[in-house]
Amino acid sequence: MTLLRLPIPPEVKVIYLDNGATSFPKPQAVYERMDTFYRSAGVNPGRSGFDLCLEAGALVDDTRKLLCAFFGGTDPNRLVFTANSTDALNLAIWGSLRPGDHVVTTHLEHNATLRPLWKLQQEGSPVDWVDFDDTGYVDPQEVIRRFRPETKACVMNHASNVLGTVQDAATIGAACRERGIRFILDVSQSAGMVPVKLDELNADILCFTGHKSLMGPMGTGGMYVREGVELRRTRAGGTGVKSVQREHLDEYPYRMEYGTPNLPGIAGLNAGVTWVNQLGLEAIHHHEMSLWTRLRNGLAGIDGVRLYCAQDQPGHQRISVLSFNVDGLEAADVGTMLDVDHNIACRTGLHCTPMVHEHLGTVVRHGAVRFGIGAFNHEEHVLAAIAGVREIAAGAKRRAKRVETEALV
Ligand SMILES: Cc1ncc(COP(=O)(O)O)c(C=O)c1O
C-alpha cells in the first residue's frame, strides 16, 4: 500500500502536526458542503413544512444514517448529535449514573470524562481508577477485577490522546455485558483512525467528536446509544416536534437532543465522514502509521529525547500521536522553538489528561510535546519535525554543557 499525498491548500503555511487536537486542513468537500448548504438551505430543520426546511431535515437524517452505519449501529434514531464529545460524555455519564453509584475508569482519561467522574466522586460515588502499564496499555483483567456486584458503569477511553495506545475495549465490554454494567466508550481519538464498531467493541454508548479524524468541523459530535440502553434526560427544551407536551420527549434522538442543531456543522461532518469512507480507513491508517513509525524512529535516535510508551507492542493497535520531551527543556519551550524556528505546529502541556502525566512523571515539566499525524501530512513534514527536534535537543545539550563548565570555573 502506498502513502497518500493529499494536496494541502495554499492558505496553510505551517507544518501542521497537531491533528490530535483537531484535524487540519479539512478535505475541500467539507468547506464546500458547509458553505453551499448553509447558503442554500440554512434554515431550522424539522421546525416547519416548507421545502427548504425539509431539505435541511433530510441532511440531518442522512447524516444520522451515515454515522449510524459508520459505527455499526442498527437504528439511526439512536445516533444523537451533540456539540462535541465532552457534551456527549456528560450526557452519557449524568444520564447513566447517580451520586453513590460505583463506576470503574482508567488513568488514561481525558478531562471530558475525569471531571464529571470527580464531581460524582465528590457527591459520594466510589470511583475505581485503573492505571496503565509502562507500555501505555490498561490490563483488561485489572479493569474486570474492579467490578463489583453493584457497579453501574465502566467509562473509558478507546485510544489515548497522549500515548496513542488503543485499548482492548472488546474484552472489557464483554465482561460488562455479562454483568449488566453499562459500558461507555470515548472514541474521540479512534473514530476515523481505526474501525470503531459498536458490536465488535461490545459498547453500550460510543461518544465521538466530529472535528478530529472524522474530518468534520468543530462544534460537532455525538453518541450512539445501543438499543435497550436508556439514558436519563438531564436537560429539557425545544425539539420542534410534539411542542404541546410539557415533558421533554422520551424517544430517541429527541430524548438527548435539545434546541436547534448545528446545521452547517452537520453538513460539514457529513462531507467529512463521506470523505473518510471514500478514502477508506485502512488506507488512511496505513498512511498515518507509516509516517508515525518514521517519526518515532527518527526521534528515538536523538540524544536527549525521551519518548513516552512508543515501543511497538505486538497484538496491540495504536493511533498516530506521539509524545516526548527533550532533556533540559520545558515542553512549552520546545513547542515555541518548533513554531518560531521551524514553522511546525504541535501541542504541548498536559493534553487535558492530568492522570497520564502524573503516571509519566511529566507534571513537573508541565507535560510533554505531542505530535499528531493526520491524513494531510506528507513525509517531508515528518522529516522537518525530526530535524527540528534534533537541532533543539543539540542546543539544549550545548547549553547544559556550558552551564556545567561555568560552574567549574
Ligand atoms: C480522548 C479524548 N476525549 C475527549 C476529548 C474531548 O473532545 P472535544 O473537545 O471535542 O469535546 C478529546 C479531545 O481532545 C480527547 O482526545
Tab-separated table of C-alpha atoms and ligand atoms in Angstrom:
chain	number	residue	atom	x	y	z
A	1	MET	CA	0.000	0.000	0.000
A	2	THR	CA	1.430	3.372	-0.981
A	3	LEU	CA	1.338	6.575	1.039
A	4	LEU	CA	-1.363	9.148	0.341
A	5	ARG	CA	-0.316	12.515	-0.986
A	6	LEU	CA	-3.259	14.807	-0.405
A	7	PRO	CA	-2.919	18.375	-1.652
A	8	ILE	CA	-2.589	21.000	1.055
A	9	PRO	CA	-4.471	24.273	0.391
A	10	PRO	CA	-2.113	27.243	-0.239
A	11	GLU	CA	-3.607	29.091	2.762
A	12	VAL	CA	-1.975	26.553	5.084
A	13	LYS	CA	1.511	27.936	5.631
A	14	VAL	CA	2.532	25.948	8.682
A	15	ILE	CA	3.655	22.323	9.024
A	16	TYR	CA	0.662	21.201	10.992
A	17	LEU	CA	1.382	18.313	13.353
A	18	ASP	CA	-1.381	18.914	15.877
A	19	ASN	CA	-4.023	16.617	14.414
A	20	GLY	CA	-4.648	15.089	17.838
A	21	ALA	CA	-6.235	18.392	18.856
A	22	THR	CA	-8.202	18.815	15.644
A	23	SER	CA	-7.614	17.718	12.072
A	24	PHE	CA	-6.405	20.474	9.791
A	25	PRO	CA	-6.833	21.214	6.981
A	26	LYS	CA	-10.183	19.602	6.272
A	27	PRO	CA	-10.985	17.980	2.945
A	28	GLN	CA	-12.059	20.584	0.390
A	29	ALA	CA	-15.508	18.934	0.238
A	30	VAL	CA	-16.087	19.829	3.906
A	31	TYR	CA	-15.578	23.560	3.331
A	32	GLU	CA	-17.646	23.463	0.161
A	33	ARG	CA	-20.540	21.497	1.629
A	34	MET	CA	-20.765	23.773	4.663
A	35	ASP	CA	-20.719	26.865	2.522
A	36	THR	CA	-23.164	25.757	-0.158
A	37	PHE	CA	-25.557	24.037	2.211
A	38	TYR	CA	-25.715	26.922	4.645
A	39	ARG	CA	-26.195	29.412	1.815
A	40	SER	CA	-28.862	27.429	0.014
A	41	ALA	CA	-30.743	25.628	2.797
A	42	GLY	CA	-29.572	27.132	6.092
A	43	VAL	CA	-32.959	27.026	7.775
A	44	ASN	CA	-34.086	25.453	11.027
A	45	PRO	CA	-34.543	21.731	10.295
A	46	GLY	CA	-37.674	19.893	11.403
A	47	ARG	CA	-39.457	23.036	12.587
A	48	SER	CA	-41.753	23.721	9.591
A	49	GLY	CA	-43.065	22.081	6.425
A	50	PHE	CA	-41.666	24.286	3.662
A	51	ASP	CA	-39.343	22.694	1.150
A	52	LEU	CA	-36.091	24.142	2.436
A	53	CYS	CA	-36.930	23.031	5.925
A	54	LEU	CA	-37.493	19.511	4.655
A	55	GLU	CA	-34.187	19.669	2.804
A	56	ALA	CA	-32.386	20.735	5.972
A	57	GLY	CA	-34.164	17.962	7.912
A	58	ALA	CA	-33.149	15.432	5.249
A	59	LEU	CA	-29.486	16.414	5.661
A	60	VAL	CA	-29.712	15.780	9.402
A	61	ASP	CA	-31.425	12.409	8.801
A	62	ASP	CA	-28.893	11.404	6.130
A	63	THR	CA	-26.016	12.245	8.424
A	64	ARG	CA	-27.582	10.192	11.221
A	65	LYS	CA	-27.772	7.248	8.832
A	66	LEU	CA	-24.207	7.780	7.650
A	67	LEU	CA	-22.816	7.864	11.195
A	68	CYS	CA	-25.049	5.034	12.380
A	69	ALA	CA	-23.600	2.825	9.613
A	70	PHE	CA	-20.076	4.107	10.337
A	71	PHE	CA	-20.360	2.923	13.951
A	72	GLY	CA	-22.155	-0.325	13.041
A	73	GLY	CA	-25.422	0.761	14.664
A	74	THR	CA	-28.806	-0.574	13.701
A	75	ASP	CA	-31.143	2.365	14.365
A	76	PRO	CA	-30.209	5.831	13.018
A	77	ASN	CA	-32.503	7.419	15.608
A	78	ARG	CA	-30.096	6.195	18.266
A	79	LEU	CA	-27.417	8.397	16.743
A	80	VAL	CA	-27.660	11.601	18.742
A	81	PHE	CA	-25.944	14.859	17.749
A	82	THR	CA	-24.158	16.865	20.425
A	83	ALA	CA	-21.782	19.835	20.448
A	84	ASN	CA	-18.655	17.653	20.802
A	85	SER	CA	-17.601	14.569	22.694
A	86	THR	CA	-17.330	16.428	26.005
A	87	ASP	CA	-21.032	17.142	25.649
A	88	ALA	CA	-21.767	13.524	24.669
A	89	LEU	CA	-19.737	12.130	27.592
A	90	ASN	CA	-21.531	14.423	30.028
A	91	LEU	CA	-24.926	13.335	28.697
A	92	ALA	CA	-23.891	9.674	28.848
A	93	ILE	CA	-22.345	9.880	32.332
A	94	TRP	CA	-25.003	12.023	34.010
A	95	GLY	CA	-27.731	10.096	32.190
A	96	SER	CA	-26.385	6.750	33.469
A	97	LEU	CA	-25.130	7.415	36.986
A	98	ARG	CA	-26.460	8.941	40.171
A	99	PRO	CA	-24.347	10.089	43.112
A	100	GLY	CA	-23.453	6.979	45.102
A	101	ASP	CA	-23.195	4.646	42.084
A	102	HIS	CA	-19.964	2.701	41.700
A	103	VAL	CA	-18.035	3.303	38.479
A	104	VAL	CA	-14.767	1.985	37.048
A	105	THR	CA	-12.484	4.038	34.827
A	106	THR	CA	-8.779	4.442	33.963
A	107	HIS	CA	-5.883	6.845	34.350
A	108	LEU	CA	-5.870	7.378	30.580
A	109	GLU	CA	-8.996	9.507	30.565
A	110	HIS	CA	-9.434	12.992	29.198
A	111	ASN	CA	-10.892	15.702	31.449
A	112	ALA	CA	-14.141	15.280	29.493
A	113	THR	CA	-14.514	12.027	31.468
A	114	LEU	CA	-12.397	12.793	34.528
A	115	ARG	CA	-14.176	15.950	35.593
A	116	PRO	CA	-17.719	14.540	35.530
A	117	LEU	CA	-16.409	11.482	37.434
A	118	TRP	CA	-14.554	13.606	40.001
A	119	LYS	CA	-17.779	15.536	40.521
A	120	LEU	CA	-19.664	12.286	41.030
A	121	GLN	CA	-16.958	11.170	43.444
A	122	GLN	CA	-17.374	14.392	45.434
A	123	GLU	CA	-21.075	13.631	45.567
A	124	GLY	CA	-20.496	10.202	47.059
A	125	SER	CA	-19.782	7.833	44.160
A	126	PRO	CA	-16.982	5.333	44.717
A	127	VAL	CA	-14.783	5.523	41.597
A	128	ASP	CA	-12.138	2.886	40.845
A	129	TRP	CA	-9.218	4.181	38.774
A	130	VAL	CA	-7.194	1.595	36.860
A	131	ASP	CA	-3.666	2.560	35.894
A	132	PHE	CA	-1.910	1.728	32.610
A	133	ASP	CA	1.372	-0.153	32.372
A	134	ASP	CA	4.720	1.125	31.131
A	135	THR	CA	3.766	0.366	27.542
A	136	GLY	CA	0.658	2.574	27.756
A	137	TYR	CA	-1.950	-0.179	27.887
A	138	VAL	CA	-4.545	-0.925	30.534
A	139	ASP	CA	-4.785	-4.581	31.540
A	140	PRO	CA	-8.419	-5.534	30.784
A	141	GLN	CA	-8.312	-8.151	33.549
A	142	GLU	CA	-7.418	-5.455	36.068
A	143	VAL	CA	-10.445	-3.428	34.987
A	144	ILE	CA	-12.646	-6.507	35.283
A	145	ARG	CA	-11.236	-7.295	38.759
A	146	ARG	CA	-12.538	-3.908	39.930
A	147	PHE	CA	-16.134	-4.734	39.003
A	148	ARG	CA	-18.419	-5.222	41.995
A	149	PRO	CA	-21.945	-6.593	42.110
A	150	GLU	CA	-23.203	-3.020	42.483
A	151	THR	CA	-21.028	-1.465	39.688
A	152	LYS	CA	-23.207	0.613	37.397
A	153	ALA	CA	-20.828	1.688	34.648
A	154	CYS	CA	-17.371	1.459	33.168
A	155	VAL	CA	-16.321	4.618	31.333
A	156	MET	CA	-13.108	4.586	29.362
A	157	ASN	CA	-11.044	5.883	26.516
A	158	HIS	CA	-10.620	3.745	23.405
A	159	ALA	CA	-7.414	5.448	22.208
A	160	SER	CA	-5.191	7.601	24.387
A	161	ASN	CA	-4.776	11.147	23.115
A	162	VAL	CA	-1.277	11.313	24.652
A	163	LEU	CA	0.194	7.852	24.110
A	164	GLY	CA	-1.772	6.732	21.066
A	165	THR	CA	-2.373	3.293	22.536
A	166	VAL	CA	-5.670	1.624	21.561
A	167	GLN	CA	-7.151	-0.285	24.472
A	168	ASP	CA	-8.710	-3.737	24.387
A	169	ALA	CA	-12.224	-2.374	24.789
A	170	ALA	CA	-13.877	-5.504	23.390
A	171	THR	CA	-12.729	-7.711	26.298
A	172	ILE	CA	-13.822	-5.161	28.881
A	173	GLY	CA	-17.116	-4.593	27.058
A	174	ALA	CA	-17.866	-8.327	27.001
A	175	ALA	CA	-17.302	-8.532	30.754
A	176	CYS	CA	-19.579	-5.517	31.262
A	177	ARG	CA	-22.297	-7.114	29.198
A	178	GLU	CA	-22.153	-10.363	31.206
A	179	ARG	CA	-22.580	-8.398	34.425
A	180	GLY	CA	-25.127	-5.825	33.248
A	181	ILE	CA	-22.634	-2.982	33.662
A	182	ARG	CA	-23.053	-0.070	31.254
A	183	PHE	CA	-20.003	0.355	29.019
A	184	ILE	CA	-19.437	3.938	27.870
A	185	LEU	CA	-16.570	4.266	25.411
A	186	ASP	CA	-14.859	7.539	24.486
A	187	VAL	CA	-13.905	7.133	20.820
A	188	SER	CA	-12.889	10.768	20.298
A	189	GLN	CA	-9.407	9.860	19.097
A	190	SER	CA	-10.052	6.484	17.492
A	191	ALA	CA	-13.086	7.240	15.299
A	192	GLY	CA	-11.789	7.786	11.771
A	193	MET	CA	-8.418	6.241	12.619
A	194	VAL	CA	-9.244	2.605	13.361
A	195	PRO	CA	-12.519	0.690	12.957
A	196	VAL	CA	-14.990	1.594	15.712
A	197	LYS	CA	-17.976	-0.744	15.621
A	198	LEU	CA	-20.458	-0.904	18.448
A	199	ASP	CA	-20.846	-4.678	18.461
A	200	GLU	CA	-17.210	-5.558	17.927
A	201	LEU	CA	-16.304	-3.387	20.916
A	202	ASN	CA	-19.277	-4.606	22.982
A	203	ALA	CA	-20.062	-0.987	23.799
A	204	ASP	CA	-23.339	0.398	25.082
A	205	ILE	CA	-22.620	4.010	24.249
A	206	LEU	CA	-19.990	5.402	21.871
A	207	CYS	CA	-19.146	9.078	22.418
A	208	PHE	CA	-17.437	10.767	19.483
A	209	THR	CA	-16.292	14.167	18.351
A	210	GLY	CA	-16.689	15.321	14.757
A	211	HIS	CA	-13.665	17.568	14.334
A	212	LYS	CA	-10.786	15.132	14.704
A	213	SER	CA	-10.373	12.143	12.382
A	214	LEU	CA	-13.993	12.201	11.195
A	215	MET	CA	-12.771	15.369	9.429
A	216	GLY	CA	-15.828	17.452	10.297
A	217	PRO	CA	-15.839	20.976	11.708
A	218	MET	CA	-15.532	21.967	15.367
A	219	GLY	CA	-18.771	22.080	17.315
A	220	THR	CA	-19.919	18.683	16.069
A	221	GLY	CA	-20.062	15.326	17.787
A	222	GLY	CA	-22.494	12.880	19.219
A	223	MET	CA	-23.116	9.447	20.596
A	224	TYR	CA	-24.601	6.180	19.508
A	225	VAL	CA	-26.783	4.642	22.190
A	226	ARG	CA	-27.331	0.905	21.738
A	227	GLU	CA	-30.897	-0.302	21.560
A	228	GLY	CA	-32.160	-1.322	25.001
A	229	VAL	CA	-29.874	1.178	26.753
A	230	GLU	CA	-31.876	4.018	28.290
A	231	LEU	CA	-30.315	7.303	29.296
A	232	ARG	CA	-31.907	9.585	31.849
A	233	ARG	CA	-32.680	13.005	30.400
A	234	THR	CA	-30.616	15.622	32.154
A	235	ARG	CA	-31.823	18.598	30.098
A	236	ALA	CA	-35.067	19.689	28.503
A	237	GLY	CA	-36.041	22.059	25.736
A	238	GLY	CA	-37.267	22.542	22.214
A	239	THR	CA	-37.247	19.686	19.735
A	240	GLY	CA	-39.522	21.056	17.017
A	241	VAL	CA	-41.981	18.184	17.469
A	242	LYS	CA	-44.809	17.478	19.975
A	243	SER	CA	-44.473	21.027	21.255
A	244	VAL	CA	-47.625	20.818	23.355
A	245	GLN	CA	-46.060	18.149	25.561
A	246	ARG	CA	-44.775	19.522	28.883
A	247	GLU	CA	-42.084	16.925	29.379
A	248	HIS	CA	-39.100	16.621	27.111
A	249	LEU	CA	-39.604	13.771	24.618
A	250	ASP	CA	-38.787	10.208	25.565
A	251	GLU	CA	-37.972	8.880	22.119
A	252	TYR	CA	-34.545	8.994	20.511
A	253	PRO	CA	-32.943	11.038	19.086
A	254	TYR	CA	-35.007	13.879	20.634
A	255	ARG	CA	-34.592	12.429	24.113
A	256	MET	CA	-30.953	13.513	24.040
A	257	GLU	CA	-31.091	16.477	21.644
A	258	TYR	CA	-32.032	19.935	22.838
A	259	GLY	CA	-32.622	23.040	20.738
A	260	THR	CA	-31.548	23.991	17.241
A	261	PRO	CA	-28.855	21.667	15.881
A	262	ASN	CA	-25.584	22.814	14.327
A	263	LEU	CA	-26.787	22.513	10.735
A	264	PRO	CA	-23.679	23.871	8.954
A	265	GLY	CA	-21.587	21.671	11.228
A	266	ILE	CA	-23.650	18.602	10.405
A	267	ALA	CA	-23.310	19.398	6.675
A	268	GLY	CA	-19.522	19.525	7.107
A	269	LEU	CA	-19.472	16.360	9.211
A	270	ASN	CA	-21.470	14.572	6.533
A	271	ALA	CA	-18.861	15.565	3.946
A	272	GLY	CA	-16.017	14.610	6.312
A	273	VAL	CA	-17.309	11.110	7.057
A	274	THR	CA	-18.138	10.564	3.378
A	275	TRP	CA	-14.549	11.515	2.538
A	276	VAL	CA	-13.181	9.084	5.154
A	277	ASN	CA	-15.402	6.323	3.740
A	278	GLN	CA	-14.257	7.051	0.195
A	279	LEU	CA	-10.583	7.030	1.054
A	280	GLY	CA	-11.021	4.044	3.352
A	281	LEU	CA	-9.961	3.699	6.975
A	282	GLU	CA	-7.318	1.171	6.083
A	283	ALA	CA	-5.570	3.462	3.591
A	284	ILE	CA	-5.707	6.423	5.983
A	285	HIS	CA	-4.441	4.385	8.927
A	286	HIS	CA	-1.642	2.860	6.863
A	287	HIS	CA	-0.537	6.332	5.751
A	288	GLU	CA	-0.662	7.831	9.224
A	289	MET	CA	1.073	4.918	10.926
A	290	SER	CA	3.820	4.746	8.272
A	291	LEU	CA	4.608	8.398	8.946
A	292	TRP	CA	4.280	7.802	12.693
A	293	THR	CA	6.834	4.964	12.554
A	294	ARG	CA	9.219	7.142	10.584
A	295	LEU	CA	8.808	9.932	13.141
A	296	ARG	CA	9.175	7.592	16.122
A	297	ASN	CA	12.335	6.013	14.715
A	298	GLY	CA	13.789	9.420	13.894
A	299	LEU	CA	13.094	10.890	17.335
A	300	ALA	CA	14.246	7.713	19.108
A	301	GLY	CA	17.690	8.173	17.594
A	302	ILE	CA	18.181	11.677	19.003
A	303	ASP	CA	20.287	12.022	22.128
A	304	GLY	CA	18.313	13.725	24.915
A	305	VAL	CA	14.845	12.922	23.557
A	306	ARG	CA	12.569	10.873	25.783
A	307	LEU	CA	9.599	9.199	24.073
A	308	TYR	CA	6.591	8.009	26.055
A	309	CYS	CA	5.195	4.491	25.509
A	310	ALA	CA	6.226	4.464	21.864
A	311	GLN	CA	7.550	0.904	21.526
A	312	ASP	CA	5.571	-1.370	19.185
A	313	GLN	CA	3.576	-3.888	21.190
A	314	PRO	CA	2.717	-6.973	19.122
A	315	GLY	CA	-1.007	-7.677	19.119
A	316	HIS	CA	-1.867	-4.122	20.135
A	317	GLN	CA	-3.084	-1.302	17.938
A	318	ARG	CA	-2.145	2.333	18.127
A	319	ILE	CA	-3.038	5.636	16.530
A	320	SER	CA	-0.722	8.313	15.206
A	321	VAL	CA	0.021	10.563	18.162
A	322	LEU	CA	3.484	10.610	19.730
A	323	SER	CA	4.534	12.366	22.935
A	324	PHE	CA	8.059	13.216	24.071
A	325	ASN	CA	10.259	15.611	25.998
A	326	VAL	CA	13.717	16.997	25.409
A	327	ASP	CA	16.163	16.800	28.327
A	328	GLY	CA	16.772	20.149	29.961
A	329	LEU	CA	13.787	21.891	28.374
A	330	GLU	CA	10.190	22.532	29.340
A	331	ALA	CA	7.680	21.095	26.886
A	332	ALA	CA	6.279	24.571	26.158
A	333	ASP	CA	9.747	25.881	25.216
A	334	VAL	CA	10.224	23.044	22.745
A	335	GLY	CA	6.811	23.893	21.261
A	336	THR	CA	7.770	27.551	20.920
A	337	MET	CA	11.077	26.710	19.231
A	338	LEU	CA	9.347	24.319	16.846
A	339	ASP	CA	6.883	27.048	15.973
A	340	VAL	CA	9.204	30.046	15.754
A	341	ASP	CA	12.341	28.436	14.342
A	342	HIS	CA	10.893	25.547	12.335
A	343	ASN	CA	7.335	26.595	11.434
A	344	ILE	CA	5.925	23.451	12.999
A	345	ALA	CA	2.663	23.440	14.985
A	346	CYS	CA	2.318	20.867	17.752
A	347	ARG	CA	0.627	20.557	21.141
A	348	THR	CA	2.410	20.967	24.452
A	349	GLY	CA	1.219	20.721	28.041
A	350	LEU	CA	-0.939	18.200	29.864
A	351	HIS	CA	-3.322	17.484	26.953
A	352	CYS	CA	-6.329	17.590	29.355
A	353	THR	CA	-5.092	14.274	30.785
A	354	PRO	CA	-3.524	15.059	34.172
A	355	MET	CA	-3.503	11.440	35.343
A	356	VAL	CA	-1.469	10.312	32.329
A	357	HIS	CA	1.164	12.929	33.110
A	358	GLU	CA	1.146	12.045	36.818
A	359	HIS	CA	1.948	8.465	35.821
A	360	LEU	CA	4.673	9.551	33.382
A	361	GLY	CA	6.174	11.918	35.954
A	362	THR	CA	5.853	14.784	33.476
A	363	VAL	CA	3.655	17.148	35.500
A	364	VAL	CA	6.813	18.832	36.880
A	365	ARG	CA	7.930	19.806	33.388
A	366	HIS	CA	4.430	20.913	32.553
A	367	GLY	CA	3.584	17.942	30.394
A	368	ALA	CA	5.066	16.839	27.124
A	369	VAL	CA	5.270	17.751	23.460
A	370	ARG	CA	2.791	15.902	21.258
A	371	PHE	CA	2.870	15.408	17.511
A	372	GLY	CA	-0.381	14.244	15.927
A	373	ILE	CA	-0.110	12.979	12.362
A	374	GLY	CA	-3.089	13.266	10.033
A	375	ALA	CA	-4.090	12.219	6.546
A	376	PHE	CA	-2.839	15.529	5.073
A	377	ASN	CA	0.698	15.134	6.379
A	378	HIS	CA	3.494	14.297	3.986
A	379	GLU	CA	6.813	12.590	4.584
A	380	GLU	CA	8.614	15.974	4.402
A	381	HIS	CA	6.632	17.161	7.445
A	382	VAL	CA	7.934	14.284	9.487
A	383	LEU	CA	11.492	14.811	8.272
A	384	ALA	CA	11.241	18.502	9.183
A	385	ALA	CA	9.973	17.577	12.654
A	386	ILE	CA	12.860	15.156	13.222
A	387	ALA	CA	15.386	17.744	12.038
A	388	GLY	CA	13.787	20.443	14.205
A	389	VAL	CA	13.816	18.335	17.357
A	390	ARG	CA	17.391	17.226	16.651
A	391	GLU	CA	18.535	20.847	16.475
A	392	ILE	CA	16.600	21.786	19.631
A	393	ALA	CA	17.994	18.811	21.570
A	394	ALA	CA	21.554	19.593	20.429
A	395	GLY	CA	21.111	23.224	21.530
A	396	ALA	CA	19.840	22.101	24.944
A	397	LYS	CA	22.879	19.839	25.324
A	398	ARG	CA	25.275	22.653	24.414
A	399	ARG	CA	23.633	24.977	26.941
A	400	ALA	CA	23.777	22.324	29.660
A	401	LYS	CA	27.472	21.745	28.954
A	402	ARG	CA	28.187	25.482	29.087
A	403	VAL	CA	26.430	25.796	32.434
A	404	GLU	CA	28.426	22.822	33.737
A	405	THR	CA	31.705	24.323	32.546
A	406	GLU	CA	30.890	27.749	34.011
A	407	ALA	CA	30.091	26.117	37.333
A	408	LEU	CA	33.580	24.575	37.378
A	409	VAL	CA	35.391	27.814	36.648
B	1	LIG	C1	-9.720	11.157	24.287
B	1	LIG	C2	-10.494	12.433	24.213
B	1	LIG	N1	-11.700	12.513	24.805
B	1	LIG	C3	-12.430	13.620	24.743
B	1	LIG	C4	-11.986	14.739	24.081
B	1	LIG	C5	-12.837	15.962	24.046
B	1	LIG	O1	-13.173	16.313	22.741
B	1	LIG	P1	-13.962	17.663	22.471
B	1	LIG	O2	-13.057	18.770	22.924
B	1	LIG	O3	-14.188	17.676	21.015
B	1	LIG	O4	-15.194	17.613	23.274
B	1	LIG	C6	-10.732	14.722	23.466
B	1	LIG	C7	-10.199	15.912	22.767
B	1	LIG	O5	-9.046	16.167	22.732
B	1	LIG	C8	-9.973	13.532	23.529
B	1	LIG	O6	-8.766	13.448	22.948
